[in-house]
mmCIF file of C-alpha atoms in Angstrom:
data_model
loop_
_atom_site.group_PDB
_atom_site.id
_atom_site.type_symbol
_atom_site.label_atom_id
_atom_site.label_comp_id
_atom_site.label_asym_id
_atom_site.label_seq_id
_atom_site.Cartn_x
_atom_site.Cartn_y
_atom_site.Cartn_z
ATOM 1 C CA UNK A 1 156.958 -42.734 -99.121
ATOM 2 C CA UNK A 2 155.110 -45.013 -96.717
ATOM 3 C CA UNK A 3 156.254 -43.003 -93.738
ATOM 4 C CA UNK A 4 155.057 -39.794 -95.436
ATOM 5 C CA UNK A 5 151.618 -41.266 -96.014
ATOM 6 C CA UNK A 6 151.440 -42.397 -92.409
ATOM 7 C CA UNK A 7 152.399 -38.917 -91.151
ATOM 8 C CA UNK A 8 149.789 -37.226 -93.382
ATOM 9 C CA UNK A 9 147.131 -39.704 -92.250
ATOM 10 C CA UNK A 10 147.975 -39.164 -88.593
ATOM 11 C CA UNK A 11 147.806 -35.367 -89.029
ATOM 12 C CA UNK A 12 144.429 -35.646 -90.738
ATOM 13 C CA UNK A 13 143.115 -37.823 -87.902
ATOM 14 C CA UNK A 14 144.210 -35.263 -85.278
ATOM 15 C CA UNK A 15 142.553 -32.452 -87.239
ATOM 16 C CA UNK A 16 139.310 -34.459 -87.428
ATOM 17 C CA UNK A 17 139.361 -35.054 -83.664
ATOM 18 C CA UNK A 18 140.043 -31.366 -82.996
ATOM 19 C CA UNK A 19 137.072 -30.288 -85.152
ATOM 20 C CA UNK A 20 134.803 -32.844 -83.520
ATOM 21 C CA UNK A 21 135.772 -31.651 -80.011
ATOM 22 C CA UNK A 22 135.105 -28.050 -81.031
ATOM 23 C CA UNK A 23 131.682 -29.002 -82.416
ATOM 24 C CA UNK A 24 130.794 -30.895 -79.238
ATOM 25 C CA UNK A 25 131.897 -27.953 -77.103
ATOM 26 C CA UNK A 26 129.859 -25.547 -79.207
ATOM 27 C CA UNK A 27 126.780 -27.732 -78.937
ATOM 28 C CA UNK A 28 127.188 -28.091 -75.172
ATOM 29 C CA UNK A 29 127.399 -24.317 -74.775
ATOM 30 C CA UNK A 30 124.219 -23.813 -76.794
ATOM 31 C CA UNK A 31 122.446 -26.558 -74.851
ATOM 32 C CA UNK A 32 123.503 -24.937 -71.560
ATOM 33 C CA UNK A 33 121.989 -21.640 -72.658
ATOM 34 C CA UNK A 34 118.688 -23.338 -73.527
ATOM 35 C CA UNK A 35 118.595 -25.109 -70.129
ATOM 36 C CA UNK A 36 119.294 -21.872 -68.263
ATOM 37 C CA UNK A 37 116.528 -20.103 -70.208
ATOM 38 C CA UNK A 38 114.019 -22.826 -69.339
ATOM 39 C CA UNK A 39 115.041 -22.703 -65.642
ATOM 40 C CA UNK A 40 114.630 -18.912 -65.551
ATOM 41 C CA UNK A 41 111.204 -19.240 -67.162
ATOM 42 C CA UNK A 42 110.198 -21.835 -64.577
ATOM 43 C CA UNK A 43 111.248 -19.614 -61.675
ATOM 44 C CA UNK A 44 109.348 -16.636 -63.059
ATOM 45 C CA UNK A 45 106.225 -18.726 -63.711
ATOM 46 C CA UNK A 46 106.333 -20.190 -60.192
ATOM 47 C CA UNK A 47 106.682 -16.730 -58.690
ATOM 48 C CA UNK A 48 103.683 -15.456 -60.639
ATOM 49 C CA UNK A 49 101.537 -18.559 -60.095
ATOM 50 C CA UNK A 50 101.779 -18.785 -56.290
ATOM 51 C CA UNK A 51 99.494 -16.265 -54.534
ATOM 52 C CA UNK A 52 101.224 -13.730 -52.337
ATOM 53 C CA UNK A 53 101.241 -14.347 -48.584
ATOM 54 C CA UNK A 54 98.739 -11.539 -48.195
ATOM 55 C CA UNK A 55 96.219 -13.598 -50.167
ATOM 56 C CA UNK A 56 96.615 -16.979 -48.500
ATOM 57 C CA UNK A 57 94.206 -18.177 -45.827
ATOM 58 C CA UNK A 58 95.597 -17.106 -42.446
ATOM 59 C CA UNK A 59 96.390 -19.518 -39.630
ATOM 60 C CA UNK A 60 93.895 -19.141 -36.776
ATOM 61 C CA UNK A 61 94.635 -19.649 -33.099
ATOM 62 C CA UNK A 62 92.316 -19.717 -30.091
ATOM 63 C CA UNK A 63 93.280 -18.279 -26.684
ATOM 64 C CA UNK A 64 91.185 -19.831 -23.905
ATOM 65 C CA UNK A 65 90.947 -17.753 -20.723
ATOM 66 C CA UNK A 66 90.368 -18.822 -17.126
ATOM 67 C CA UNK A 67 87.107 -19.014 -15.201
ATOM 68 C CA UNK A 68 86.928 -22.353 -13.354
ATOM 69 C CA UNK A 69 83.525 -24.050 -14.017
ATOM 70 C CA UNK A 70 82.622 -21.277 -16.445
ATOM 71 C CA UNK A 71 85.380 -22.672 -18.662
ATOM 72 C CA UNK A 72 82.936 -25.340 -19.836
ATOM 73 C CA UNK A 73 81.740 -22.593 -22.218
ATOM 74 C CA UNK A 74 85.007 -23.110 -24.132
ATOM 75 C CA UNK A 75 83.574 -26.406 -25.387
ATOM 76 C CA UNK A 76 80.743 -24.513 -27.096
ATOM 77 C CA UNK A 77 83.223 -22.189 -28.809
ATOM 78 C CA UNK A 78 85.349 -25.090 -30.101
ATOM 79 C CA UNK A 79 82.218 -26.971 -31.148
ATOM 80 C CA UNK A 80 81.029 -24.178 -33.430
ATOM 81 C CA UNK A 81 84.483 -23.735 -34.987
ATOM 82 C CA UNK A 82 84.554 -27.440 -35.809
ATOM 83 C CA UNK A 83 81.006 -27.500 -37.163
ATOM 84 C CA UNK A 84 81.773 -24.550 -39.429
ATOM 85 C CA UNK A 85 85.030 -26.185 -40.606
ATOM 86 C CA UNK A 86 87.156 -23.296 -39.410
ATOM 87 C CA UNK A 87 90.634 -24.774 -38.928
ATOM 88 C CA UNK A 88 92.306 -24.219 -35.561
ATOM 89 C CA UNK A 89 96.078 -24.252 -36.046
ATOM 90 C CA UNK A 90 97.197 -23.396 -32.504
ATOM 91 C CA UNK A 91 95.738 -23.093 -29.003
ATOM 92 C CA UNK A 92 96.874 -21.344 -25.830
ATOM 93 C CA UNK A 93 95.209 -21.847 -22.473
ATOM 94 C CA UNK A 94 95.176 -20.313 -19.011
ATOM 95 C CA UNK A 95 93.768 -22.040 -15.915
ATOM 96 C CA UNK A 96 90.620 -23.933 -16.953
ATOM 97 C CA UNK A 97 91.481 -22.881 -20.516
ATOM 98 C CA UNK A 98 94.689 -24.892 -20.125
ATOM 99 C CA UNK A 99 92.669 -27.977 -19.123
ATOM 100 C CA UNK A 100 90.308 -27.570 -22.076
ATOM 101 C CA UNK A 101 93.150 -26.805 -24.457
ATOM 102 C CA UNK A 102 95.213 -29.805 -23.358
ATOM 103 C CA UNK A 103 92.228 -32.146 -23.679
ATOM 104 C CA UNK A 104 91.198 -30.847 -27.103
ATOM 105 C CA UNK A 105 94.713 -30.712 -28.536
ATOM 106 C CA UNK A 106 95.474 -34.203 -27.242
ATOM 107 C CA UNK A 107 92.747 -35.584 -29.491
ATOM 108 C CA UNK A 108 89.517 -35.630 -27.484
ATOM 109 C CA UNK A 109 86.456 -35.034 -29.630
ATOM 110 C CA UNK A 110 83.819 -32.431 -28.827
ATOM 111 C CA UNK A 111 81.446 -35.242 -27.850
ATOM 112 C CA UNK A 112 84.034 -36.609 -25.417
ATOM 113 C CA UNK A 113 84.594 -33.155 -23.929
ATOM 114 C CA UNK A 114 80.848 -32.718 -23.443
ATOM 115 C CA UNK A 115 80.604 -36.093 -21.737
ATOM 116 C CA UNK A 116 83.440 -35.229 -19.340
ATOM 117 C CA UNK A 117 81.925 -31.790 -18.615
ATOM 118 C CA UNK A 118 78.753 -33.465 -17.355
ATOM 119 C CA UNK A 119 80.701 -35.646 -14.934
ATOM 120 C CA UNK A 120 83.308 -33.351 -13.365
ATOM 121 C CA UNK A 121 82.846 -31.502 -10.090
ATOM 122 C CA UNK A 122 85.128 -29.460 -7.834
ATOM 123 C CA UNK A 123 86.271 -32.672 -6.112
ATOM 124 C CA UNK A 124 87.441 -34.049 -9.475
ATOM 125 C CA UNK A 125 90.297 -31.556 -9.475
ATOM 126 C CA UNK A 126 90.844 -30.581 -5.842
ATOM 127 C CA UNK A 127 91.371 -32.151 -2.446
ATOM 128 C CA UNK A 128 91.029 -30.064 0.703
ATOM 129 C CA UNK A 129 94.222 -29.972 2.718
ATOM 130 C CA UNK A 130 95.849 -28.219 5.691
ATOM 131 C CA UNK A 131 98.747 -26.106 4.446
ATOM 132 C CA UNK A 132 100.241 -22.686 4.967
ATOM 133 C CA UNK A 133 100.183 -22.223 1.165
ATOM 134 C CA UNK A 134 96.550 -22.931 0.338
ATOM 135 C CA UNK A 135 93.396 -24.816 1.139
ATOM 136 C CA UNK A 136 93.435 -27.409 -1.646
ATOM 137 C CA UNK A 137 95.963 -29.464 -3.570
ATOM 138 C CA UNK A 138 95.769 -30.375 -7.270
ATOM 139 C CA UNK A 139 96.860 -33.999 -6.820
ATOM 140 C CA UNK A 140 93.479 -35.174 -8.066
ATOM 141 C CA UNK A 141 93.823 -32.942 -11.102
ATOM 142 C CA UNK A 142 97.056 -34.736 -11.988
ATOM 143 C CA UNK A 143 95.295 -38.103 -11.793
ATOM 144 C CA UNK A 144 92.353 -36.774 -13.832
ATOM 145 C CA UNK A 145 94.632 -35.436 -16.577
ATOM 146 C CA UNK A 146 96.689 -38.616 -16.690
ATOM 147 C CA UNK A 147 93.536 -40.624 -17.239
ATOM 148 C CA UNK A 148 91.803 -38.186 -19.611
ATOM 149 C CA UNK A 149 94.496 -36.897 -21.960
ATOM 150 C CA UNK A 150 95.282 -39.086 -24.945
ATOM 151 C CA UNK A 151 98.955 -38.027 -24.922
ATOM 152 C CA UNK A 152 101.096 -36.593 -22.122
ATOM 153 C CA UNK A 153 103.740 -34.422 -23.802
ATOM 154 C CA UNK A 154 103.401 -31.238 -25.840
ATOM 155 C CA UNK A 155 105.328 -32.815 -28.696
ATOM 156 C CA UNK A 156 102.675 -35.529 -29.146
ATOM 157 C CA UNK A 157 99.700 -33.158 -29.395
ATOM 158 C CA UNK A 158 97.747 -33.057 -32.651
ATOM 159 C CA UNK A 159 97.501 -29.241 -32.386
ATOM 160 C CA UNK A 160 100.333 -27.075 -30.959
ATOM 161 C CA UNK A 161 99.505 -25.815 -27.460
ATOM 162 C CA UNK A 162 100.896 -23.217 -25.056
ATOM 163 C CA UNK A 163 100.027 -23.332 -21.341
ATOM 164 C CA UNK A 164 100.571 -20.249 -19.190
ATOM 165 C CA UNK A 165 101.395 -19.875 -15.500
ATOM 166 C CA UNK A 166 102.884 -17.112 -13.347
ATOM 167 C CA UNK A 167 106.278 -17.187 -11.643
ATOM 168 C CA UNK A 168 105.633 -16.518 -7.962
ATOM 169 C CA UNK A 169 109.025 -14.862 -7.405
ATOM 170 C CA UNK A 170 109.291 -12.599 -10.451
ATOM 171 C CA UNK A 171 105.618 -12.120 -11.280
ATOM 172 C CA UNK A 172 106.413 -12.799 -14.910
ATOM 173 C CA UNK A 173 104.447 -15.076 -17.159
ATOM 174 C CA UNK A 174 105.706 -18.611 -17.734
ATOM 175 C CA UNK A 175 104.728 -20.235 -21.014
ATOM 176 C CA UNK A 176 105.073 -23.980 -21.554
ATOM 177 C CA UNK A 177 105.038 -25.574 -24.998
ATOM 178 C CA UNK A 178 107.395 -28.546 -24.702
ATOM 179 C CA UNK A 179 107.961 -31.482 -22.390
ATOM 180 C CA UNK A 180 105.360 -33.018 -20.035
ATOM 181 C CA UNK A 181 101.899 -31.420 -20.030
ATOM 182 C CA UNK A 182 100.363 -32.307 -16.676
ATOM 183 C CA UNK A 183 102.416 -30.202 -14.249
ATOM 184 C CA UNK A 184 102.218 -27.018 -16.377
ATOM 185 C CA UNK A 185 98.424 -27.403 -16.474
ATOM 186 C CA UNK A 186 98.331 -27.879 -12.690
ATOM 187 C CA UNK A 187 100.457 -24.750 -12.276
ATOM 188 C CA UNK A 188 98.212 -22.797 -14.629
ATOM 189 C CA UNK A 189 95.249 -23.672 -12.376
ATOM 190 C CA UNK A 190 96.968 -22.953 -9.041
ATOM 191 C CA UNK A 191 94.673 -20.110 -7.967
ATOM 192 C CA UNK A 192 96.496 -18.201 -5.190
ATOM 193 C CA UNK A 193 95.026 -18.696 -1.744
ATOM 194 C CA UNK A 194 92.946 -21.673 -2.831
ATOM 195 C CA UNK A 195 95.299 -24.126 -4.558
ATOM 196 C CA UNK A 196 98.870 -24.894 -3.552
ATOM 197 C CA UNK A 197 101.602 -23.488 -5.819
ATOM 198 C CA UNK A 198 103.282 -25.966 -8.151
ATOM 199 C CA UNK A 199 107.052 -26.362 -8.429
ATOM 200 C CA UNK A 200 108.564 -26.983 -11.861
ATOM 201 C CA UNK A 201 112.348 -27.113 -12.304
ATOM 202 C CA UNK A 202 113.008 -25.059 -9.172
ATOM 203 C CA UNK A 203 110.424 -22.360 -9.874
ATOM 204 C CA UNK A 204 107.241 -21.961 -7.866
ATOM 205 C CA UNK A 205 104.292 -21.214 -10.109
ATOM 206 C CA UNK A 206 100.747 -19.988 -9.564
ATOM 207 C CA UNK A 207 97.695 -19.371 -11.751
ATOM 208 C CA UNK A 208 98.359 -18.044 -15.247
ATOM 209 C CA UNK A 209 95.447 -15.625 -14.866
ATOM 210 C CA UNK A 210 97.774 -13.239 -12.998
ATOM 211 C CA UNK A 211 100.001 -12.759 -16.066
ATOM 212 C CA UNK A 212 97.894 -13.938 -19.026
ATOM 213 C CA UNK A 213 94.157 -13.835 -18.170
ATOM 214 C CA UNK A 214 93.485 -14.618 -21.831
ATOM 215 C CA UNK A 215 96.739 -15.869 -23.422
ATOM 216 C CA UNK A 216 96.579 -13.954 -26.694
ATOM 217 C CA UNK A 217 100.186 -12.758 -26.569
ATOM 218 C CA UNK A 218 101.707 -16.235 -26.129
ATOM 219 C CA UNK A 219 99.584 -17.290 -29.098
ATOM 220 C CA UNK A 220 101.003 -14.422 -31.170
ATOM 221 C CA UNK A 221 104.494 -15.498 -30.156
ATOM 222 C CA UNK A 222 103.745 -18.964 -31.557
ATOM 223 C CA UNK A 223 103.416 -17.357 -34.991
ATOM 224 C CA UNK A 224 99.679 -17.514 -35.586
ATOM 225 C CA UNK A 225 98.166 -14.983 -38.025
ATOM 226 C CA UNK A 226 94.755 -14.460 -36.427
ATOM 227 C CA UNK A 227 93.860 -14.697 -32.745
ATOM 228 C CA UNK A 228 90.451 -15.459 -31.268
ATOM 229 C CA UNK A 229 90.437 -14.573 -27.572
ATOM 230 C CA UNK A 230 87.792 -16.213 -25.375
ATOM 231 C CA UNK A 231 87.135 -14.181 -22.223
ATOM 232 C CA UNK A 232 84.930 -15.550 -19.459
ATOM 233 C CA UNK A 233 84.002 -12.345 -17.735
ATOM 234 C CA UNK A 234 82.047 -12.791 -14.555
ATOM 235 C CA UNK A 235 81.985 -11.536 -11.011
ATOM 236 C CA UNK A 236 83.165 -13.819 -8.238
ATOM 237 C CA UNK A 237 80.703 -12.414 -5.739
ATOM 238 C CA UNK A 238 77.118 -11.395 -6.502
ATOM 239 C CA UNK A 239 76.646 -9.505 -3.228
ATOM 240 C CA UNK A 240 77.877 -6.089 -2.187
ATOM 241 C CA UNK A 241 79.438 -7.428 0.994
ATOM 242 C CA UNK A 242 81.859 -10.373 0.881
ATOM 243 C CA UNK A 243 80.537 -13.538 2.510
ATOM 244 C CA UNK A 244 83.863 -15.253 3.209
ATOM 245 C CA UNK A 245 87.566 -15.350 2.462
ATOM 246 C CA UNK A 246 87.067 -16.767 -1.042
ATOM 247 C CA UNK A 247 84.790 -13.874 -1.997
ATOM 248 C CA UNK A 248 87.452 -11.400 -0.910
ATOM 249 C CA UNK A 249 90.328 -12.962 -2.815
ATOM 250 C CA UNK A 250 88.234 -13.997 -5.817
ATOM 251 C CA UNK A 251 86.624 -10.614 -6.413
ATOM 252 C CA UNK A 252 89.955 -8.846 -5.858
ATOM 253 C CA UNK A 253 91.571 -10.925 -8.598
ATOM 254 C CA UNK A 254 88.586 -10.325 -10.897
ATOM 255 C CA UNK A 255 89.088 -6.559 -10.494
ATOM 256 C CA UNK A 256 92.846 -6.798 -11.113
ATOM 257 C CA UNK A 257 92.345 -8.909 -14.232
ATOM 258 C CA UNK A 258 89.876 -6.426 -15.658
ATOM 259 C CA UNK A 259 92.342 -3.592 -15.115
ATOM 260 C CA UNK A 260 95.028 -5.324 -17.207
ATOM 261 C CA UNK A 261 92.638 -6.464 -19.941
ATOM 262 C CA UNK A 262 93.883 -3.861 -22.489
ATOM 263 C CA UNK A 263 97.199 -5.744 -22.590
ATOM 264 C CA UNK A 264 95.791 -9.038 -23.838
ATOM 265 C CA UNK A 265 92.934 -7.457 -25.821
ATOM 266 C CA UNK A 266 95.436 -5.592 -27.978
ATOM 267 C CA UNK A 267 96.873 -8.922 -29.184
ATOM 268 C CA UNK A 268 93.473 -10.351 -30.208
ATOM 269 C CA UNK A 269 91.829 -9.916 -33.593
ATOM 270 C CA UNK A 270 88.464 -10.688 -32.062
ATOM 271 C CA UNK A 271 87.303 -11.306 -28.474
ATOM 272 C CA UNK A 272 84.508 -13.771 -27.744
ATOM 273 C CA UNK A 273 82.745 -13.145 -24.430
ATOM 274 C CA UNK A 274 80.191 -15.855 -23.569
ATOM 275 C CA UNK A 275 77.554 -14.552 -21.185
ATOM 276 C CA UNK A 276 78.652 -16.376 -18.025
ATOM 277 C CA UNK A 277 77.698 -13.611 -15.579
ATOM 278 C CA UNK A 278 74.846 -15.660 -14.163
ATOM 279 C CA UNK A 279 77.021 -18.671 -13.347
ATOM 280 C CA UNK A 280 78.950 -19.333 -10.145
ATOM 281 C CA UNK A 281 82.625 -20.252 -10.236
ATOM 282 C CA UNK A 282 81.736 -23.858 -9.292
ATOM 283 C CA UNK A 283 78.562 -24.290 -11.384
ATOM 284 C CA UNK A 284 79.696 -27.584 -12.920
ATOM 285 C CA UNK A 285 76.147 -28.942 -12.711
ATOM 286 C CA UNK A 286 75.040 -26.421 -15.371
ATOM 287 C CA UNK A 287 77.313 -27.815 -18.074
ATOM 288 C CA UNK A 288 74.625 -27.867 -20.789
ATOM 289 C CA UNK A 289 73.835 -24.184 -20.285
ATOM 290 C CA UNK A 290 77.494 -23.203 -20.268
ATOM 291 C CA UNK A 291 78.158 -25.053 -23.517
ATOM 292 C CA UNK A 292 75.175 -23.310 -25.122
ATOM 293 C CA UNK A 293 76.313 -19.816 -24.136
ATOM 294 C CA UNK A 294 79.727 -20.621 -25.635
ATOM 295 C CA UNK A 295 78.084 -21.744 -28.867
ATOM 296 C CA UNK A 296 75.904 -18.646 -28.998
ATOM 297 C CA UNK A 297 78.833 -16.256 -28.516
ATOM 298 C CA UNK A 298 80.929 -17.965 -31.191
ATOM 299 C CA UNK A 299 78.099 -18.041 -33.726
ATOM 300 C CA UNK A 300 77.620 -14.298 -33.294
ATOM 301 C CA UNK A 301 81.270 -13.793 -34.239
ATOM 302 C CA UNK A 302 81.294 -16.151 -37.241
ATOM 303 C CA UNK A 303 80.760 -13.478 -39.950
ATOM 304 C CA UNK A 304 83.942 -11.702 -38.900
ATOM 305 C CA UNK A 305 85.962 -14.928 -38.693
ATOM 306 C CA UNK A 306 84.748 -16.077 -42.113
ATOM 307 C CA UNK A 307 86.082 -12.869 -43.650
ATOM 308 C CA UNK A 308 89.594 -13.970 -42.687
ATOM 309 C CA UNK A 309 89.231 -17.089 -44.809
ATOM 310 C CA UNK A 310 87.989 -15.330 -47.923
ATOM 311 C CA UNK A 311 90.653 -15.551 -50.655
ATOM 312 C CA UNK A 312 90.378 -12.947 -53.433
ATOM 313 C CA UNK A 313 89.272 -14.543 -56.708
ATOM 314 C CA UNK A 314 92.351 -13.188 -58.441
ATOM 315 C CA UNK A 315 94.632 -14.944 -55.986
ATOM 316 C CA UNK A 316 92.594 -18.150 -55.851
ATOM 317 C CA UNK A 317 93.073 -18.909 -59.568
ATOM 318 C CA UNK A 318 96.741 -19.373 -60.482
ATOM 319 C CA UNK A 319 97.978 -17.897 -63.741
ATOM 320 C CA UNK A 320 97.934 -20.249 -66.730
ATOM 321 C CA UNK A 321 101.346 -21.090 -68.080
ATOM 322 C CA UNK A 322 101.938 -19.781 -71.597
ATOM 323 C CA UNK A 323 102.789 -22.385 -74.215
ATOM 324 C CA UNK A 324 106.523 -22.848 -74.210
ATOM 325 C CA UNK A 325 107.969 -23.213 -77.700
ATOM 326 C CA UNK A 326 111.651 -23.390 -78.428
ATOM 327 C CA UNK A 327 113.527 -23.639 -81.710
ATOM 328 C CA UNK A 328 116.373 -26.114 -81.909
ATOM 329 C CA UNK A 329 119.782 -24.584 -81.575
ATOM 330 C CA UNK A 330 121.462 -24.237 -85.025
ATOM 331 C CA UNK A 331 124.182 -26.770 -85.656
ATOM 332 C CA UNK A 332 127.580 -25.489 -86.686
ATOM 333 C CA UNK A 333 128.487 -25.750 -90.347
ATOM 334 C CA UNK A 334 130.517 -28.754 -91.270
#
């Protein structure tokens, strides 16, 4: 009799455990369904709440072209963009644009750039030399950049920068965006016939103006949404007849660059052209005037640039989440 009672009790205990396990399993399944429903709702709400890419504010990049002393006008362009709180996400520079871009992206303020512009002269960057490859070296430019830049590698810059040069052998454009900054900037400024070519990793490089007069395409390749190209258009020689060797080579390059301008213009959303026609290539002493013409040109273009930053009201206000109400899952009958 005792053994029978024990067997019945043991069987009842097993049945109770089996029912409890089934109830727990049932509840877990219902709970899993509720969790999956909430997750799906969250994904759908997030998708609807975040504005589409077409409605977000675009990233803006500035492509700074070459022009030697006329490049001081770039400071005026950057000054207006800062004053109007238009964010610059990326910069690309050619020749003097590479110098300005490296200085600005390294952390120099507009006030510091203006102060430097009032001090520099041709001799700050160049030293006359006797060479079969040119009349001046850029050794002094290297010393100037080492002293002026707040950082010395692309990776340390506060704003991403691309510096362009031209491969002497292939004629193709060389774009630098990593590693040391100083030699790529020197190469970008190595105007053929005047400055000595610069060797970097076995390649001889000359002025980036031959391949990227205004580096809008390298800026596009960096992934920027909108490109502001700054073109310093001006004649090298103001006379009909050339006065010396530099007039011949300088005006010839100016003509060639104008002929290929459709290439870089097609990659720009807007082209800023400060009126630098009345300035000589070495007019460093007129820094104040050059900065002002840069400011004036950029201010004239502001209405168009501001349109890029306008976010439609519909996209600016995210959708309100509907009140989420859920009923508890029914418990199984005992």
